[in-house]
Coordinates of C-alpha atoms in Angstrom, one line a residue:
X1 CA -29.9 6.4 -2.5
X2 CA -30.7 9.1 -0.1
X3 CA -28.8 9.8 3.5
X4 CA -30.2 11.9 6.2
X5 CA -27.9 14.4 8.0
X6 CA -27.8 11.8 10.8
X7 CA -26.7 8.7 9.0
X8 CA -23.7 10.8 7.6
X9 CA -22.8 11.8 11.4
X10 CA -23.2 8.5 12.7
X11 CA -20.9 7.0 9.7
X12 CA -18.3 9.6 10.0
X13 CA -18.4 8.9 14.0
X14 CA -17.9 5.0 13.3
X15 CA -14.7 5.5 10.9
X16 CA -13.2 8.2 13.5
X17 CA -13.8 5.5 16.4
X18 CA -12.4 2.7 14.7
X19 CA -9.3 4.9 13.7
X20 CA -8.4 5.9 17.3
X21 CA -9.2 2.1 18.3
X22 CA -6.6 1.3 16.3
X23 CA -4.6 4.1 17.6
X24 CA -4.9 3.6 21.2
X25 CA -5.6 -0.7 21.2
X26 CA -3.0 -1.5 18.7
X27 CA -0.1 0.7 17.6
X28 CA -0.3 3.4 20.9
X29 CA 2.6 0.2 22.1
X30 CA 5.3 -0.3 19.8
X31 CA 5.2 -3.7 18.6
X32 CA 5.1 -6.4 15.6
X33 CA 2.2 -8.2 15.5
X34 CA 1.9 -11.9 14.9
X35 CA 0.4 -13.5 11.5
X36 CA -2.2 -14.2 13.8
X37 CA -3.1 -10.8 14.6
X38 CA -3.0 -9.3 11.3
X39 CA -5.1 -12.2 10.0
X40 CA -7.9 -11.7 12.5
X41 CA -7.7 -7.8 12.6
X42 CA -7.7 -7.8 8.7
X43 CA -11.0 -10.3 8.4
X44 CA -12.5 -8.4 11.0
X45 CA -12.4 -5.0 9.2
X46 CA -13.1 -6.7 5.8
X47 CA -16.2 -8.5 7.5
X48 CA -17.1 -4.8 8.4
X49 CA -17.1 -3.4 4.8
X50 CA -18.6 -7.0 3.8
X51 CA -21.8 -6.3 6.1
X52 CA -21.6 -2.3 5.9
X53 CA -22.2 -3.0 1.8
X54 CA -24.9 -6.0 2.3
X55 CA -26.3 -3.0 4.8
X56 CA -26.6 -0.8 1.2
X57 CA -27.6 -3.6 -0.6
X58 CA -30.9 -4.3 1.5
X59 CA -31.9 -0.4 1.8
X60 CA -30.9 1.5 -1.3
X61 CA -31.2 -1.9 -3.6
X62 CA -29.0 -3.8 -5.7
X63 CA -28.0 -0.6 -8.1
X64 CA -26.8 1.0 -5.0
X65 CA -25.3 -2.0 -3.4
X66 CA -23.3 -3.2 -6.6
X67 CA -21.7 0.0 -6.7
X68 CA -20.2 0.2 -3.4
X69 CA -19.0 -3.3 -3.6
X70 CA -17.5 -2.1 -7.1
X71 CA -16.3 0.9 -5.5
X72 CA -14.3 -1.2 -2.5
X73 CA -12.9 -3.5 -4.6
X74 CA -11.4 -1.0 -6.9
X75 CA -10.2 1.2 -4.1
X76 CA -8.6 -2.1 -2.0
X77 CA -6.8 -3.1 -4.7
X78 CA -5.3 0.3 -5.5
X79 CA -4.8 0.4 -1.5
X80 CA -2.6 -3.1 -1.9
X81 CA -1.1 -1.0 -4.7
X82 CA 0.1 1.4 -2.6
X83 CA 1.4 -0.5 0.0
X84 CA 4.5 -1.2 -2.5
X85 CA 5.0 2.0 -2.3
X86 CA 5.3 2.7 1.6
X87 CA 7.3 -0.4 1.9
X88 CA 9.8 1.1 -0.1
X89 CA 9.7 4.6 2.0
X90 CA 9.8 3.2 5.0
X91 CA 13.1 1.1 3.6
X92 CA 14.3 3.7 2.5
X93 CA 14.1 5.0 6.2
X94 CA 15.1 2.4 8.0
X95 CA 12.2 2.7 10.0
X96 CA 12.7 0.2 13.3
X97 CA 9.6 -3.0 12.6
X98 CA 8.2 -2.4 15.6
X99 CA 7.6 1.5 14.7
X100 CA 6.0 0.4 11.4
X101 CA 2.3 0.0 12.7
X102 CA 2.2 3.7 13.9
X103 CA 3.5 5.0 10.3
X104 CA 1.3 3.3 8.7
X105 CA -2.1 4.3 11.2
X106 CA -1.0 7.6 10.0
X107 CA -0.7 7.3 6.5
X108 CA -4.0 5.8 6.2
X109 CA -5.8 8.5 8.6
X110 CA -3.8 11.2 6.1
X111 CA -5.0 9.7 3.0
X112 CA -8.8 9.4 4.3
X113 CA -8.8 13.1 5.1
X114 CA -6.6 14.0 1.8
X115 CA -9.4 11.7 -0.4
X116 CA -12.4 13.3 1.8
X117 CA -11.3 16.3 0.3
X118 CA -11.1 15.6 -3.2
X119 CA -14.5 13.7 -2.8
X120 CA -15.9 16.8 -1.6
X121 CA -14.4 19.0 -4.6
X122 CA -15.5 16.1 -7.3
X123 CA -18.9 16.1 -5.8
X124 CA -19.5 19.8 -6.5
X125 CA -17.5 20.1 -10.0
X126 CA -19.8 17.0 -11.0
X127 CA -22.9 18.7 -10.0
X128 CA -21.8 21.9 -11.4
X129 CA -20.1 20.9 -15.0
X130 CA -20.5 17.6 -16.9
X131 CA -17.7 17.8 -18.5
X132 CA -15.8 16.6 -15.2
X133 CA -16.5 13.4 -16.4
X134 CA -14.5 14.0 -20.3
X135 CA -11.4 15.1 -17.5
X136 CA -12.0 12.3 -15.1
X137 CA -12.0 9.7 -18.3
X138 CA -8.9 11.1 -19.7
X139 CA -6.7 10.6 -16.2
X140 CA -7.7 7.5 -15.7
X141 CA -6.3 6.8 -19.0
X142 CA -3.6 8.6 -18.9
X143 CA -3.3 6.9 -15.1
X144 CA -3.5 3.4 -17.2
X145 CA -1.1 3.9 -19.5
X146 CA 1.6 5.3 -16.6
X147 CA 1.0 2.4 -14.7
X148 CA 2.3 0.3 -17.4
X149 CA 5.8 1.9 -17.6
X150 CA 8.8 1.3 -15.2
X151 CA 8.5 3.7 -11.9
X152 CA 10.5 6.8 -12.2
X153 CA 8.8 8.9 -9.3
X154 CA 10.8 9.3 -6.4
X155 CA 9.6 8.2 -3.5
X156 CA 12.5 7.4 -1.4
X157 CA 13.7 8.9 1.6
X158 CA 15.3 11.8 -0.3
X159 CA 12.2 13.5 -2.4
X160 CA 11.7 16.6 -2.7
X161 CA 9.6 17.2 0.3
X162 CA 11.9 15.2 2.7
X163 CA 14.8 17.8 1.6
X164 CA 13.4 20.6 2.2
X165 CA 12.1 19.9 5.4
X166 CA 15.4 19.1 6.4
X167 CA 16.9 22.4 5.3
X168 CA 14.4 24.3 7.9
X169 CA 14.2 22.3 10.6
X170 CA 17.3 20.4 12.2
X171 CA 16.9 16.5 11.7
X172 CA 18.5 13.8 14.1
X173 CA 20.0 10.7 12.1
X174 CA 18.5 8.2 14.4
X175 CA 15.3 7.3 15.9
X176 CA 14.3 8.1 19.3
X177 CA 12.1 5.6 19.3
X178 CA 8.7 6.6 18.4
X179 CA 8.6 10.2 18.6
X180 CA 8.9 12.8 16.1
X181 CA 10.8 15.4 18.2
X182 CA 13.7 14.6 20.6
X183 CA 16.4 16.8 22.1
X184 CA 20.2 16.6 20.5
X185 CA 23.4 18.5 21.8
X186 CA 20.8 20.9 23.7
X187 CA 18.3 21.7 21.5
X188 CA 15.4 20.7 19.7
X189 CA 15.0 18.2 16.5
X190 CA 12.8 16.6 14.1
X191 CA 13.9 12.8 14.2
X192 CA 13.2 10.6 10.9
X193 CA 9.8 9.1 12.3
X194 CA 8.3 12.8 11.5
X195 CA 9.9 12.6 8.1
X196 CA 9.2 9.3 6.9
X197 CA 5.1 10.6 7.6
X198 CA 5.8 13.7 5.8
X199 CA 6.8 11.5 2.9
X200 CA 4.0 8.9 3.1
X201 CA 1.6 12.1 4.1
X202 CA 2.5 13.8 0.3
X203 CA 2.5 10.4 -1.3
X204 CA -1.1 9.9 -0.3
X205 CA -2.1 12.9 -2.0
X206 CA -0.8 11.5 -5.7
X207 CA -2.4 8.5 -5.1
X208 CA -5.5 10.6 -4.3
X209 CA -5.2 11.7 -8.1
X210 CA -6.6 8.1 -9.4
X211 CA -8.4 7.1 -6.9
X212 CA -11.1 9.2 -6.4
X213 CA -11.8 9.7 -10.6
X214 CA -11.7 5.8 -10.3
X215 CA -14.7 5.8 -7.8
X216 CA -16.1 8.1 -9.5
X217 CA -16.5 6.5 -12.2
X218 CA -18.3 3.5 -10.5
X219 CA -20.6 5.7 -8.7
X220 CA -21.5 9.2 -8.6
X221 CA -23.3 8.5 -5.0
X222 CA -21.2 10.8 -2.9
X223 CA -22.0 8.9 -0.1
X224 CA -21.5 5.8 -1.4
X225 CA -18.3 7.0 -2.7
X226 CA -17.1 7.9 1.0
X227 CA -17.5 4.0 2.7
X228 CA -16.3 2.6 -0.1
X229 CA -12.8 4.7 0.3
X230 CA -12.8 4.5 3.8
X231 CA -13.5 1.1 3.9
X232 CA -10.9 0.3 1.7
X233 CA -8.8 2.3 3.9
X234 CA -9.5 0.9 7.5
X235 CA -8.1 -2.2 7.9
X236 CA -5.4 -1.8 5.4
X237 CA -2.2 -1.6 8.3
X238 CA -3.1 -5.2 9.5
X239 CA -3.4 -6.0 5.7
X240 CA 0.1 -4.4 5.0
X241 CA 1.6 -7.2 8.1
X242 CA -0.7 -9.9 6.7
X243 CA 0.6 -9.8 2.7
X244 CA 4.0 -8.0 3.2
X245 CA 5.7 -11.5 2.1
X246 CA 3.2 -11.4 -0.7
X247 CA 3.1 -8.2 -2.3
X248 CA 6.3 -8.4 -4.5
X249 CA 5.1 -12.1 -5.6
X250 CA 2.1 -9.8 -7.5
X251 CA 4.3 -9.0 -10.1
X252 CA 1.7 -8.4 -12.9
X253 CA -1.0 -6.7 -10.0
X254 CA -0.1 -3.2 -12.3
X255 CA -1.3 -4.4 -15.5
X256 CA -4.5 -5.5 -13.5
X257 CA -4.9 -2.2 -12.3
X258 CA -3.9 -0.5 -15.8
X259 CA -6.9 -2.5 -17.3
X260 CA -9.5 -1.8 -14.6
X261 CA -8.4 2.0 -14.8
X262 CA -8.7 2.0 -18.8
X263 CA -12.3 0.3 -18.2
X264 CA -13.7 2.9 -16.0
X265 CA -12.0 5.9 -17.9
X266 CA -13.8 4.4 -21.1
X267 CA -16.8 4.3 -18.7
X268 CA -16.8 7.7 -18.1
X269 CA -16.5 9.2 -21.3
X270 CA -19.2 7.3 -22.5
X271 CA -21.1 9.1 -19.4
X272 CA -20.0 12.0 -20.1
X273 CA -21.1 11.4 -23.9
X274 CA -23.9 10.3 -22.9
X275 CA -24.7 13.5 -20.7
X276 CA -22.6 16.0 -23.2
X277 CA -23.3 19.6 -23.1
X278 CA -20.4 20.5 -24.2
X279 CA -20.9 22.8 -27.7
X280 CA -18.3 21.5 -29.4
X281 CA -19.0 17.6 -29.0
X282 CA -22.2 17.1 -31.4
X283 CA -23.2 20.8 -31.1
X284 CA -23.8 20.4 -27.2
X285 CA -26.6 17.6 -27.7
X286 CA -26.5 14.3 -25.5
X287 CA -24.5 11.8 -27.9
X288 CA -26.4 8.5 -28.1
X289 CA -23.6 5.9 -27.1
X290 CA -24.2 2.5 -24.8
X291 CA -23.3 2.7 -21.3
X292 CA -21.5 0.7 -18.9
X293 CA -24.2 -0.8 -16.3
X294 CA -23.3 -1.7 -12.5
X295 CA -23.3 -5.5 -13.0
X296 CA -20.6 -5.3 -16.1
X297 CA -18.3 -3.8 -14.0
X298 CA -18.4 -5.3 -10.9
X299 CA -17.6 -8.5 -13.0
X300 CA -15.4 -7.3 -14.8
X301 CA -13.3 -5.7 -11.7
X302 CA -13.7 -9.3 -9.9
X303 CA -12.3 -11.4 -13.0
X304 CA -9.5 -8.8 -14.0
X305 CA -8.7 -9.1 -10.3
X306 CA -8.7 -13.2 -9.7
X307 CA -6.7 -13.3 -13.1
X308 CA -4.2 -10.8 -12.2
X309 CA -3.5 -12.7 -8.4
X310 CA -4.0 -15.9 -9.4
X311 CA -1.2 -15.1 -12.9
X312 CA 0.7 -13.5 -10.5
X313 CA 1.1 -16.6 -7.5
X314 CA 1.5 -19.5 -10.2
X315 CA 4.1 -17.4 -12.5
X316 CA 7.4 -19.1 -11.8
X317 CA 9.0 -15.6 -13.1
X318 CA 6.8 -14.0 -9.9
X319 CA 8.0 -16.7 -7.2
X320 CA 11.3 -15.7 -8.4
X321 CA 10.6 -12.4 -7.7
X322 CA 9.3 -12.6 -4.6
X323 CA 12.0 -14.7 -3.6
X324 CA 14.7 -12.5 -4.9
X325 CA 13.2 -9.1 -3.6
X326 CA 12.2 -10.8 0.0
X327 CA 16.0 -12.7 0.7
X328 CA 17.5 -8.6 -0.2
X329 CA 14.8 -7.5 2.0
X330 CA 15.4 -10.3 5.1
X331 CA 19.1 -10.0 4.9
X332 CA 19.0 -6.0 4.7
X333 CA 17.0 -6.0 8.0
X334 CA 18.9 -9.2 9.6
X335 CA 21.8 -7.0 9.2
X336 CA 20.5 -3.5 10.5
X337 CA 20.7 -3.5 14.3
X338 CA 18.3 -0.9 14.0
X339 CA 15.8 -2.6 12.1
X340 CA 14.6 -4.4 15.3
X341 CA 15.8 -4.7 19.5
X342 CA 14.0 -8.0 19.8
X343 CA 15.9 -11.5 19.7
X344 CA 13.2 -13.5 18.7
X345 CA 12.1 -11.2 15.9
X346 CA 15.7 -11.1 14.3
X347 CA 15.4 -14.8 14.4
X348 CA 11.9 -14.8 12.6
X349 CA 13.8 -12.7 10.1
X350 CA 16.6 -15.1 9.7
X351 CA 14.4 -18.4 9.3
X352 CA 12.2 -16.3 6.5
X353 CA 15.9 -15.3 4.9
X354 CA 16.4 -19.0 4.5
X355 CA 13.0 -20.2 3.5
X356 CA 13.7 -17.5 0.6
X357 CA 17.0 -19.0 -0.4
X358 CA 15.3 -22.6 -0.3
X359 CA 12.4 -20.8 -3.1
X360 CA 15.0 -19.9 -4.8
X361 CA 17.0 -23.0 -5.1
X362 CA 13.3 -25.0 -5.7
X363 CA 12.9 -23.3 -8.9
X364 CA 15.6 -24.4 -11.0
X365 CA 19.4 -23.6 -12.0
X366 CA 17.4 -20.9 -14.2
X367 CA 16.7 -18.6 -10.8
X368 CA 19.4 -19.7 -9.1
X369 CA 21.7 -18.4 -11.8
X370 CA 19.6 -14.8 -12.0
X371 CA 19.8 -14.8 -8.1
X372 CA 23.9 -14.5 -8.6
X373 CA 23.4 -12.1 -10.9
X374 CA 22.3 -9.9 -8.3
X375 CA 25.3 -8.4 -6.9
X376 CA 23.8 -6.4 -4.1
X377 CA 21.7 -9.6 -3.3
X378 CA 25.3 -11.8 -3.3
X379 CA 27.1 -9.5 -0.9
X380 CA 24.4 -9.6 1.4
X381 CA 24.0 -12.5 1.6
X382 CA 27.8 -13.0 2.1
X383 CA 27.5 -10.6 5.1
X384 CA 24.7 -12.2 6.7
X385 CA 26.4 -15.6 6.5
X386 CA 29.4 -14.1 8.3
X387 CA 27.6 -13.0 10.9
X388 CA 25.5 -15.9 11.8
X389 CA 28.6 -18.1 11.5
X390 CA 30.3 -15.8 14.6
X391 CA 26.8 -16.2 16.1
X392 CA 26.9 -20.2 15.6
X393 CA 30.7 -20.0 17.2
X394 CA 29.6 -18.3 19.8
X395 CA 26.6 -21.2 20.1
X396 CA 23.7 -18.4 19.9
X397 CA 22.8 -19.6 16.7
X398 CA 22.1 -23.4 14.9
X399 CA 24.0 -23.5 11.6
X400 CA 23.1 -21.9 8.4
X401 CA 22.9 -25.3 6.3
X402 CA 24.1 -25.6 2.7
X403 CA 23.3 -23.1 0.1
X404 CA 23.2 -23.2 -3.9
X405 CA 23.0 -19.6 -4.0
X406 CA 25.7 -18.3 -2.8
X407 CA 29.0 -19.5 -4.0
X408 CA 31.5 -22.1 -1.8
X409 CA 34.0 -20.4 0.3
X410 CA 37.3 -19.3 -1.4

């Protein structure tokens, strides 16, 4: 499929103008927005992507429309992916709910430049040496195979980046709301919102690392390859509000991932077989192998994906999970008076802690048992019940209720 030099402009100029929509209708105002408003933003940008990709499919045909709906689906899901990730940073942070939107706007505008980037440089090493695909084939491989060990990177609040920034420049240990500079004891200082980008900001760029040999590997349209990663992008801060309760529940979404990133690494070796010139594979000659066609793997990336959410929802091991990792979660932020000025959010907070408890308590003495096990979880939990019983004294509060997690009262 071919673009003109004005089609490229005219997409580039819609991505930019949705970004600073965002930026100046939505998070310019700190605030936390509704189920409501995450729901409607988030179908309205996937509708976008939905009608951007039907737009391919009627001009360039169904080759080029299978692979950018390939292409999105890949890239969204490796988005959600990374949305585990910048909720821990910005937990790590204690960055203030209403603050979150704007971290997030920028994390997603950093990673669309970071990726545009490496899409440009894998455009031209794929034009210029086949053998990109052999390399591209072997990290996503690699990429598989990480994915399926425990996490050991770092990315807290106190990486490497995050130090050293603080050795040069002076850092304030609170948040001046949303700035990224305020003034302390006379001078000049870099407060944590500025930091917790910096971190998200040099995340992006690993995650850049299998993402764009993934798309790649679906497509070697560069253009194609663009809207599909942008697309996946745009959208993805109201997605972050819409699934946050969600994303722990996927508790086997890495193994999905693993598999879809094993596929399309096989995928492109057997391109890059296919298209060999390298002397010491087969004497440089093409090597005559099957390949993987457009169809194939947009089924397969839609049936690894239903199996791996739907596996993930109805696995009582996942709702315990979810449970255990949202109630830490509720009660950290319940308990943080920075975490949020607003009395009906802290509230909101306080009904989902319970809801969590009630999960927990619905699956059995099984859960309920690992749930004590957690001490961190336990002594939380303790806290939080102190404090709602002053605020229930003090008749701010209604009571908390009976619980089967946490143990009676010495």
């Amino acid at each position: 499929m071919d673009v003109s030099p004005v089609v490229w402009i005219a997409t580039v100029a819609a991505i930019i103008g949705l970004l600073l929509f965002d930026f100046f209708f939505h998070v310019r105002k700190a605030h936390v927005p509704t189920l409501r408003e995450a729901a409607v933003w988030s179908a309205l940008y996937v509708g976008i992507a939905v009608l951007f990709g039907l737009g391919v499919l009627v001009v360039g045909g169904g080759t080029a429309g299978g692979e950018y709906f390939a292409g999105y689906l890949t890239e969204k899901a490796l988005s959600v992916d990374n949305l585990f990730v910048f909720l821990i940073i910005m937990a790590s942070f204690r960055v203030p709910r209403e603050d979150q939107q704007k971290v997030l706007l920028f994390g997603i505008a950093f990673a669309l430049v970071a990726r545009t980037g490496f899409i440009l440089l894998g455009a031209t090493l794929i034009d210029s040496f086949a053998w990109v695909f052999y390399l591209f084939g072997i990290v996503l491989l690699v990429t598989a195979g990480n994915m399926l060990k425990p996490e050991e990177e770092d990315h807290g609040a106190d990486n490497v980046v995050v130090r050293t920034a603080r050795k040069v420049i002076p850092t304030t240990e609170h948040y001046d709301g949303d700035k990224l500079f305020t003034v302390q004891d006379g001078r000049r200082a870099m407060t944590p919102m500025l930091l917790v980008m910096v971190a998200i900001g040099g995340t992006d760029i690993l995650f850049a690392f299998d993402s764009i040999p993934a798309i790649f590997g679906l497509t070697q349209n560069t253009y194609i390859v663009f809207t599909a990663v942008a697309f996946s992008l745009l959208g993805l801060r109201q997605l972050f509000f819409l699934i946050e309760g969600l994303l722990d529940r996927l508790v086997y979404l890495s193994y999905g991932l693993a598999a879809i990133l094993a596929f399309i690494g096989v995928k492109l070796v057997l391109h890059a077989l296919h298209e060999n010139n390298v002397p010491f594979i087969n004497g440089g000659e093409p090597v005559e192998v099957a390949e993987v066609g457009t169809g194939l793997s947009l089924g397969v990336i839609i049936g690894v994906l239903a199996v791996t959410v739907v596996a993930s929802l109805y696995s009582p091991a996942g709702k315990a999970r979810t449970a255990i990792a949202n109630a830490r979660r509720h009660a950290a932020s319940y308990l943080d008076s920075e975490y949020t000025q607003d009395p009906q959010e802290r509230e909101r907070i306080f009904r989902l802690l319970l809801a969590e408890r009630d999960q927990i308590a619905s699956l059995g003495p099984k859960y309920t048992q690992k749930a004590r096990e957690e001490e961190d979880l336990m002594e939380l939990l303790e806290r939080v019940r102190d404090s709602h019983d002053g605020a229930v004294e003090r008749g701010e509060a209604e009571p908390m209720g009976p619980t089967k997690i946490l143990p009676p009262r010495s």
